[in-house]
PDB file of C-alpha atoms in Angstrom:
ATOM      1  CA  MET A 261     -27.952  19.803 -27.889  1.00 34.00           C
ATOM      2  CA  ALA A 262     -27.713  15.814 -28.746  1.00 38.00           C
ATOM      3  CA  SER A 263     -26.956  13.250 -26.119  1.00 44.00           C
ATOM      4  CA  ILE A 264     -23.014  12.523 -26.579  1.00 50.00           C
ATOM      5  CA  GLY A 265     -23.895   8.470 -26.430  1.00 55.00           C
ATOM      6  CA  VAL A 266     -21.652   5.757 -25.785  1.00 54.00           C
ATOM      7  CA  GLY A 267     -21.602   5.198 -29.484  1.00 58.00           C
ATOM      8  CA  ARG A 268     -20.439   8.385 -30.576  1.00 65.00           C
ATOM      9  CA  PHE A 269     -16.784   7.369 -29.768  1.00 75.00           C
ATOM     10  CA  LYS A 270     -14.868   5.356 -32.135  1.00 82.00           C
ATOM     11  CA  ASP A 271     -12.500   3.879 -30.001  1.00 83.00           C
ATOM     12  CA  SER A 272     -13.960   0.139 -28.586  1.00 89.00           C
ATOM     13  CA  HIS A 273     -12.209   0.816 -25.391  1.00 91.00           C
ATOM     14  CA  LEU A 274     -13.710   4.359 -24.809  1.00 85.00           C
ATOM     15  CA  GLN A 275     -16.797   2.747 -25.693  1.00 87.00           C
ATOM     16  CA  GLN A 276     -16.658   0.519 -22.573  1.00 88.00           C
ATOM     17  CA  VAL A 277     -15.306   2.667 -19.959  1.00 86.00           C
ATOM     18  CA  PHE A 278     -18.160   5.179 -21.047  1.00 81.00           C
ATOM     19  CA  HIS A 279     -20.553   2.239 -20.921  1.00 80.00           C
ATOM     20  CA  LEU A 280     -19.325   1.162 -17.123  1.00 85.00           C
ATOM     21  CA  MET A 281     -19.692   4.570 -16.294  1.00 82.00           C
ATOM     22  CA  GLN A 282     -23.239   5.374 -17.643  1.00 77.00           C
ATOM     23  CA  GLN A 283     -24.477   1.950 -16.087  1.00 74.00           C
ATOM     24  CA  GLU A 284     -22.450   2.491 -12.628  1.00 68.00           C
ATOM     25  CA  LYS A 285     -21.232  -1.026 -12.955  1.00 64.00           C
ATOM     26  CA  ASP A 286     -19.041  -2.071  -9.579  1.00 74.00           C
ATOM     27  CA  VAL A 287     -15.797  -3.423 -11.599  1.00 79.00           C
ATOM     28  CA  ASN A 288     -13.563  -5.279  -9.733  1.00 87.00           C
ATOM     29  CA  SER A 289     -10.247  -4.718  -9.549  1.00 89.00           C
ATOM     30  CA  GLN A 290      -8.673  -7.110 -11.789  1.00 92.00           C
ATOM     31  CA  ASP A 291     -11.198  -6.821 -14.411  1.00 91.00           C
ATOM     32  CA  MET A 292     -10.856  -2.587 -14.462  1.00 93.00           C
ATOM     33  CA  ALA A 293      -6.954  -3.115 -14.519  1.00 94.00           C
ATOM     34  CA  ALA A 294      -7.330  -5.715 -17.659  1.00 95.00           C
ATOM     35  CA  LEU A 295      -9.228  -3.116 -19.624  1.00 95.00           C
ATOM     36  CA  TYR A 296      -6.657  -0.172 -19.158  1.00 96.00           C
ATOM     37  CA  ASP A 297      -3.949  -2.576 -19.637  1.00 97.00           C
ATOM     38  CA  ASP A 298      -5.252  -3.451 -23.228  1.00 97.00           C
ATOM     39  CA  TRP A 299      -6.159  -0.220 -23.923  1.00 96.00           C
ATOM     40  CA  SER A 300      -2.388   1.231 -22.841  1.00 97.00           C
ATOM     41  CA  THR A 301      -0.775   0.620 -26.222  1.00 96.00           C
ATOM     42  CA  SER A 302      -3.338   3.065 -28.205  1.00 96.00           C
ATOM     43  CA  TYR A 303      -4.391   5.184 -25.401  1.00 96.00           C
ATOM     44  CA  ASP A 304      -1.790   8.303 -26.280  1.00 96.00           C
ATOM     45  CA  GLN A 305      -3.395   8.465 -29.556  1.00 95.00           C
ATOM     46  CA  VAL A 306      -7.074   7.868 -28.720  1.00 91.00           C
ATOM     47  CA  ILE A 307      -7.616  10.475 -26.067  1.00 89.00           C
ATOM     48  CA  PRO A 308      -6.507  13.576 -28.016  1.00 88.00           C
ATOM     49  CA  GLU A 309      -8.681  12.267 -31.102  1.00 85.00           C
ATOM     50  CA  GLU A 310     -11.442  11.686 -29.189  1.00 83.00           C
ATOM     51  CA  ILE A 311     -11.721  13.461 -25.517  1.00 80.00           C
ATOM     52  CA  GLY A 312      -9.377  16.371 -26.362  1.00 78.00           C
ATOM     53  CA  SER A 313      -5.813  17.540 -26.084  1.00 79.00           C
ATOM     54  CA  GLN A 314      -6.264  20.576 -23.839  1.00 83.00           C
ATOM     55  CA  ARG A 315      -6.704  18.973 -20.251  1.00 87.00           C
ATOM     56  CA  PRO A 316      -3.261  17.772 -19.281  1.00 93.00           C
ATOM     57  CA  LEU A 317      -2.048  21.570 -20.197  1.00 93.00           C
ATOM     58  CA  GLU A 318      -4.920  23.082 -18.037  1.00 94.00           C
ATOM     59  CA  VAL A 319      -3.843  20.877 -15.070  1.00 96.00           C
ATOM     60  CA  SER A 320      -0.250  21.521 -15.416  1.00 97.00           C
ATOM     61  CA  SER A 321      -1.140  25.429 -15.757  1.00 97.00           C
ATOM     62  CA  ALA A 322      -3.175  25.387 -12.895  1.00 97.00           C
ATOM     63  CA  LEU A 323      -0.950  23.523 -10.651  1.00 98.00           C
ATOM     64  CA  ALA A 324       1.914  26.308 -11.847  1.00 97.00           C
ATOM     65  CA  GLU A 325      -0.302  28.944 -10.934  1.00 97.00           C
ATOM     66  CA  VAL A 326      -0.741  27.906  -7.080  1.00 97.00           C
ATOM     67  CA  CYS A 327       2.820  26.770  -6.520  1.00 95.00           C
ATOM     68  CA  ASP A 328       6.160  29.064  -6.670  1.00 90.00           C
ATOM     69  CA  SER A 329       8.561  25.902  -6.699  1.00 96.00           C
ATOM     70  CA  LYS A 330       8.797  23.366  -9.558  1.00 97.00           C
ATOM     71  CA  ASP A 331      10.531  21.348  -6.998  1.00 97.00           C
ATOM     72  CA  ILE A 332       7.565  20.076  -5.200  1.00 98.00           C
ATOM     73  CA  LYS A 333       6.771  16.423  -4.508  1.00 98.00           C
ATOM     74  CA  VAL A 334       3.571  15.636  -6.763  1.00 98.00           C
ATOM     75  CA  LEU A 335       1.782  12.642  -7.279  1.00 98.00           C
ATOM     76  CA  ASP A 336      -0.521  12.100 -10.214  1.00 98.00           C
ATOM     77  CA  CYS A 337      -3.191   9.640  -9.248  1.00 98.00           C
ATOM     78  CA  GLY A 338      -4.864   7.800 -11.975  1.00 97.00           C
ATOM     79  CA  SER A 339      -1.952   8.591 -14.368  1.00 98.00           C
ATOM     80  CA  GLY A 340      -2.501   5.797 -16.930  1.00 97.00           C
ATOM     81  CA  THR A 341       0.069   6.307 -19.622  1.00 98.00           C
ATOM     82  CA  GLY A 342       1.632   9.405 -18.275  1.00 98.00           C
ATOM     83  CA  LEU A 343      -0.323  12.463 -20.357  1.00 97.00           C
ATOM     84  CA  ILE A 344      -0.577  14.481 -17.149  1.00 97.00           C
ATOM     85  CA  GLY A 345       2.975  13.843 -16.410  1.00 98.00           C
ATOM     86  CA  GLU A 346       4.316  15.033 -19.685  1.00 98.00           C
ATOM     87  CA  ALA A 347       2.337  18.327 -19.243  1.00 97.00           C
ATOM     88  CA  LEU A 348       3.710  18.646 -15.785  1.00 98.00           C
ATOM     89  CA  LYS A 349       7.080  18.198 -17.051  1.00 98.00           C
ATOM     90  CA  ALA A 350       6.715  20.547 -19.723  1.00 97.00           C
ATOM     91  CA  LYS A 351       5.894  23.309 -16.815  1.00 97.00           C
ATOM     92  CA  GLY A 352       8.812  22.481 -15.345  1.00 98.00           C
ATOM     93  CA  PHE A 353       8.157  20.055 -12.372  1.00 98.00           C
ATOM     94  CA  THR A 354      10.848  17.875 -11.547  1.00 97.00           C
ATOM     95  CA  ASN A 355       9.257  15.671  -9.073  1.00 98.00           C
ATOM     96  CA  VAL A 356       6.768  13.851  -9.960  1.00 98.00           C
ATOM     97  CA  SER A 357       5.424  10.274  -9.070  1.00 98.00           C
ATOM     98  CA  ALA A 358       2.833   8.249 -10.302  1.00 98.00           C
ATOM     99  CA  ALA A 359       0.130   5.730  -9.336  1.00 98.00           C
ATOM    100  CA  ASP A 360      -2.772   3.755 -11.261  1.00 98.00           C
ATOM    101  CA  ILE A 361      -4.455   0.430 -11.605  1.00 97.00           C
ATOM    102  CA  SER A 362      -3.081  -0.642 -14.769  1.00 98.00           C
ATOM    103  CA  GLN A 363       0.737  -1.834 -14.640  1.00 98.00           C
ATOM    104  CA  GLN A 364       1.053  -1.732 -18.505  1.00 98.00           C
ATOM    105  CA  SER A 365      -0.233   1.736 -18.279  1.00 98.00           C
ATOM    106  CA  LEU A 366       2.299   2.438 -15.949  1.00 98.00           C
ATOM    107  CA  ASP A 367       5.323   0.882 -17.788  1.00 98.00           C
ATOM    108  CA  VAL A 368       4.219   2.898 -21.083  1.00 98.00           C
ATOM    109  CA  ALA A 369       4.603   6.055 -18.738  1.00 98.00           C
ATOM    110  CA  GLU A 370       7.999   4.934 -17.341  1.00 98.00           C
ATOM    111  CA  LYS A 371       9.476   4.558 -20.740  1.00 98.00           C
ATOM    112  CA  LYS A 372       8.938   8.516 -21.059  1.00 98.00           C
ATOM    113  CA  GLY A 373      11.261   9.291 -18.409  1.00 97.00           C
ATOM    114  CA  ILE A 374       8.463  11.835 -16.728  1.00 98.00           C
ATOM    115  CA  TYR A 375       8.072  10.159 -13.106  1.00 98.00           C
ATOM    116  CA  GLN A 376      10.386   9.551 -10.606  1.00 98.00           C
ATOM    117  CA  LYS A 377       8.444   6.626  -9.001  1.00 98.00           C
ATOM    118  CA  LEU A 378       6.065   4.336 -10.245  1.00 98.00           C
ATOM    119  CA  PHE A 379       3.323   2.718  -7.992  1.00 98.00           C
ATOM    120  CA  CYS A 380       0.521   0.006  -9.140  1.00 98.00           C
ATOM    121  CA  PHE A 381      -2.603  -0.185  -6.976  1.00 97.00           C
ATOM    122  CA  ASP A 382      -6.303   0.323  -7.269  1.00 96.00           C
ATOM    123  CA  ILE A 383      -7.062   3.695  -5.787  1.00 95.00           C
ATOM    124  CA  GLY A 384      -9.442   4.015  -3.170  1.00 93.00           C
ATOM    125  CA  LYS A 385      -9.712   0.469  -2.481  1.00 93.00           C
ATOM    126  CA  ASP A 386      -6.150  -0.943  -1.671  1.00 95.00           C
ATOM    127  CA  LYS A 387      -4.285   1.029   1.273  1.00 94.00           C
ATOM    128  CA  MET A 388      -1.999   3.604  -0.243  1.00 96.00           C
ATOM    129  CA  PRO A 389       1.742   2.993  -0.091  1.00 97.00           C
ATOM    130  CA  PHE A 390       2.395   6.434   1.392  1.00 98.00           C
ATOM    131  CA  ASN A 391       2.787   8.267   4.379  1.00 97.00           C
ATOM    132  CA  ASP A 392       0.540  11.147   5.901  1.00 98.00           C
ATOM    133  CA  HIS A 393       1.874  14.458   4.099  1.00 98.00           C
ATOM    134  CA  GLU A 394       3.776  13.029   1.911  1.00 98.00           C
ATOM    135  CA  PHE A 395       3.288  15.075  -1.070  1.00 98.00           C
ATOM    136  CA  ASP A 396       2.925  18.851  -1.661  1.00 98.00           C
ATOM    137  CA  ALA A 397       0.329  18.315  -4.477  1.00 98.00           C
ATOM    138  CA  LEU A 398      -1.788  15.716  -5.743  1.00 98.00           C
ATOM    139  CA  THR A 399      -3.752  15.435  -9.279  1.00 98.00           C
ATOM    140  CA  CYS A 400      -6.371  12.829 -10.114  1.00 98.00           C
ATOM    141  CA  ILE A 401      -7.576  13.817 -13.537  1.00 96.00           C
ATOM    142  CA  GLY A 402     -10.878  12.028 -14.992  1.00 92.00           C
ATOM    143  CA  CYS A 403     -10.863   9.343 -12.841  1.00 95.00           C
ATOM    144  CA  ILE A 404     -13.300  10.363  -9.768  1.00 96.00           C
ATOM    145  CA  VAL A 405     -16.220   9.114 -11.968  1.00 93.00           C
ATOM    146  CA  PRO A 406     -18.454   6.670 -11.716  1.00 92.00           C
ATOM    147  CA  ALA A 407     -17.010   2.837 -11.878  1.00 90.00           C
ATOM    148  CA  HIS A 408     -13.596   4.285 -11.169  1.00 93.00           C
ATOM    149  CA  ILE A 409     -12.939   6.267  -8.232  1.00 95.00           C
ATOM    150  CA  SER A 410     -15.611   6.784  -5.618  1.00 94.00           C
ATOM    151  CA  PRO A 411     -15.576  10.610  -4.090  1.00 96.00           C
ATOM    152  CA  ASP A 412     -15.041   8.931  -0.698  1.00 96.00           C
ATOM    153  CA  ALA A 413     -11.412   8.418  -1.757  1.00 97.00           C
ATOM    154  CA  ILE A 414     -11.017  11.832  -1.665  1.00 98.00           C
ATOM    155  CA  ARG A 415     -11.129  11.696   2.124  1.00 97.00           C
ATOM    156  CA  GLU A 416      -8.140   9.018   2.219  1.00 97.00           C
ATOM    157  CA  LEU A 417      -6.148  11.009  -0.885  1.00 98.00           C
ATOM    158  CA  ILE A 418      -5.881  14.277   1.111  1.00 98.00           C
ATOM    159  CA  LYS A 419      -4.453  12.742   3.976  1.00 98.00           C
ATOM    160  CA  ILE A 420      -1.107  11.941   2.071  1.00 98.00           C
ATOM    161  CA  VAL A 421      -1.113  15.742   1.092  1.00 98.00           C
ATOM    162  CA  LYS A 422       0.839  18.223   3.231  1.00 98.00           C
ATOM    163  CA  PRO A 423      -1.139  21.097   4.995  1.00 98.00           C
ATOM    164  CA  GLY A 424      -1.198  23.903   2.464  1.00 98.00           C
ATOM    165  CA  GLY A 425      -0.629  21.500  -0.245  1.00 98.00           C
ATOM    166  CA  VAL A 426      -2.823  21.416  -3.265  1.00 98.00           C
ATOM    167  CA  PHE A 427      -5.414  18.896  -4.418  1.00 98.00           C
ATOM    168  CA  ILE A 428      -6.391  19.179  -8.244  1.00 98.00           C
ATOM    169  CA  PHE A 429      -9.050  16.891  -9.701  1.00 98.00           C
ATOM    170  CA  SER A 430     -11.467  16.540 -12.482  1.00 95.00           C
ATOM    171  CA  SER A 431     -14.812  15.089 -13.171  1.00 92.00           C
ATOM    172  CA  ARG A 432     -17.459  15.403 -16.056  1.00 88.00           C
ATOM    173  CA  GLU A 433     -20.217  17.875 -15.135  1.00 90.00           C
ATOM    174  CA  CYS A 434     -22.901  15.514 -16.376  1.00 87.00           C
ATOM    175  CA  PHE A 435     -22.061  12.739 -13.441  1.00 90.00           C
ATOM    176  CA  ILE A 436     -22.761  15.329 -10.689  1.00 92.00           C
ATOM    177  CA  GLU A 437     -25.606  17.429 -12.163  1.00 91.00           C
ATOM    178  CA  VAL A 438     -28.501  17.123 -14.871  1.00 89.00           C
ATOM    179  CA  ILE A 439     -27.321  18.257 -17.953  1.00 83.00           C
ATOM    180  CA  GLN A 440     -29.404  18.970 -20.959  1.00 81.00           C
ATOM    181  CA  GLY A 441     -28.454  16.280 -23.567  1.00 77.00           C
ATOM    182  CA  GLU A 442     -26.721  14.213 -21.164  1.00 78.00           C
ATOM    183  CA  GLU A 443     -29.238  13.143 -18.998  1.00 82.00           C
ATOM    184  CA  GLU A 444     -28.177   9.569 -19.659  1.00 80.00           C
ATOM    185  CA  PHE A 445     -24.836   9.963 -17.691  1.00 82.00           C
ATOM    186  CA  TYR A 446     -26.233  11.713 -14.642  1.00 87.00           C
ATOM    187  CA  SER A 447     -25.666   9.196 -11.584  1.00 87.00           C
ATOM    188  CA  GLN A 448     -27.849  10.480  -8.389  1.00 91.00           C
ATOM    189  CA  LYS A 449     -25.845   7.572  -6.594  1.00 91.00           C
ATOM    190  CA  PHE A 450     -22.385   9.193  -7.746  1.00 93.00           C
ATOM    191  CA  SER A 451     -23.577  13.218  -7.282  1.00 95.00           C
ATOM    192  CA  GLU A 452     -25.081  12.738  -3.812  1.00 96.00           C
ATOM    193  CA  LYS A 453     -21.900  11.255  -2.732  1.00 96.00           C
ATOM    194  CA  PHE A 454     -19.974  13.733  -4.250  1.00 97.00           C
ATOM    195  CA  HIS A 455     -21.970  16.607  -2.542  1.00 97.00           C
ATOM    196  CA  GLU A 456     -21.918  14.944   0.572  1.00 98.00           C
ATOM    197  CA  VAL A 457     -18.013  14.521   0.737  1.00 98.00           C
ATOM    198  CA  MET A 458     -17.004  17.756  -0.542  1.00 98.00           C
ATOM    199  CA  GLU A 459     -19.444  19.480   1.975  1.00 98.00           C
ATOM    200  CA  ASP A 460     -18.591  17.378   5.046  1.00 98.00           C
ATOM    201  CA  LEU A 461     -14.715  18.203   3.754  1.00 98.00           C
ATOM    202  CA  LYS A 462     -15.511  21.610   3.484  1.00 97.00           C
ATOM    203  CA  ASN A 463     -17.552  22.085   6.758  1.00 98.00           C
ATOM    204  CA  THR A 464     -14.627  19.928   8.808  1.00 98.00           C
ATOM    205  CA  LYS A 465     -11.985  22.721   7.339  1.00 98.00           C
ATOM    206  CA  LYS A 466      -9.926  19.941   5.700  1.00 98.00           C
ATOM    207  CA  LEU A 467     -10.359  21.726   2.008  1.00 98.00           C
ATOM    208  CA  GLU A 468     -10.622  25.406   0.884  1.00 98.00           C
ATOM    209  CA  LEU A 469     -11.850  25.920  -2.825  1.00 98.00           C
ATOM    210  CA  MET A 470      -9.254  27.865  -4.947  1.00 98.00           C
ATOM    211  CA  SER A 471     -10.861  27.604  -8.235  1.00 97.00           C
ATOM    212  CA  LYS A 472     -13.434  25.901 -10.323  1.00 96.00           C
ATOM    213  CA  LYS A 473     -13.258  25.963 -14.337  1.00 94.00           C
ATOM    214  CA  LYS A 474     -15.061  24.608 -17.345  1.00 90.00           C
ATOM    215  CA  LEU A 475     -13.047  22.687 -19.496  1.00 84.00           C
ATOM    216  CA  PRO A 476     -15.402  22.790 -22.661  1.00 69.00           C
ATOM    217  CA  GLU A 477     -13.027  21.290 -24.732  1.00 62.00           C
ATOM    218  CA  VAL A 478     -12.972  18.014 -23.015  1.00 57.00           C
ATOM    219  CA  VAL A 479     -15.189  15.344 -25.246  1.00 59.00           C
ATOM    220  CA  LYS A 480     -16.110  18.077 -27.902  1.00 54.00           C
ATOM    221  CA  ASN A 481     -17.756  21.079 -25.991  1.00 53.00           C
ATOM    222  CA  TYR A 482     -19.453  18.334 -22.810  1.00 67.00           C
ATOM    223  CA  PRO A 483     -17.922  19.994 -19.838  1.00 80.00           C
ATOM    224  CA  THR A 484     -15.689  18.653 -17.677  1.00 89.00           C
ATOM    225  CA  ILE A 485     -14.828  20.624 -14.142  1.00 93.00           C
ATOM    226  CA  LEU A 486     -11.478  21.093 -12.978  1.00 96.00           C
ATOM    227  CA  TYR A 487     -11.180  21.717  -9.233  1.00 98.00           C
ATOM    228  CA  VAL A 488      -8.357  23.435  -7.443  1.00 98.00           C
ATOM    229  CA  TYR A 489      -8.698  23.017  -3.745  1.00 98.00           C
ATOM    230  CA  LYS A 490      -5.886  23.754  -0.713  1.00 98.00           C
ATOM    231  CA  VAL A 491      -5.794  20.930   1.581  1.00 98.00           C
ATOM    232  CA  LEU A 492      -5.708  22.496   5.292  1.00 98.00           C
TER     233      LEU A 492
END
């Protein structure tokens, strides 16, 4: 299997993002926000073309499978321009809010009319403007990756989900495990922290794994893992 390589992407913003992940850069909030602000006008076209279009559908379907009501209060963390939010709305979810570091991405999402409220802050670094147990479900898709949201942030994210609620997130497999052809993206630092946090949350009975699914369509057959957890 050939290496995916940063250069395989046509879009310059996507190249920058994967380069940051590959190099494990500790990017300050302003620079990260500026990158995604600049990308916001083309993001909706780039992601389906270069990453794949299946992920939002998989996320919305996963949430629908474990939730009886479509009126539950959902937070889409790392919402960007609202691709996940659009899929959730299409599945019938009516009470979804968005959180993202990029105000311009949130501005694009707001025009779609898919979110009840929108919040701009650096997830995992800034104090969250939410109460404990405020949401019935939380999604964080493609954001718990190197140079973006640290696995440590999961400890805080699940605090704002009600006991019995749902936490859905995804991360590319190659960041966590050594994958043939993608060795350049493996991050020992990220992997160790990821396993440490998830094992601790399991052992302290904060999270219970409901399902774990590979999404091979994402990034042209280079798998992303979709995790669905119950918050205890």
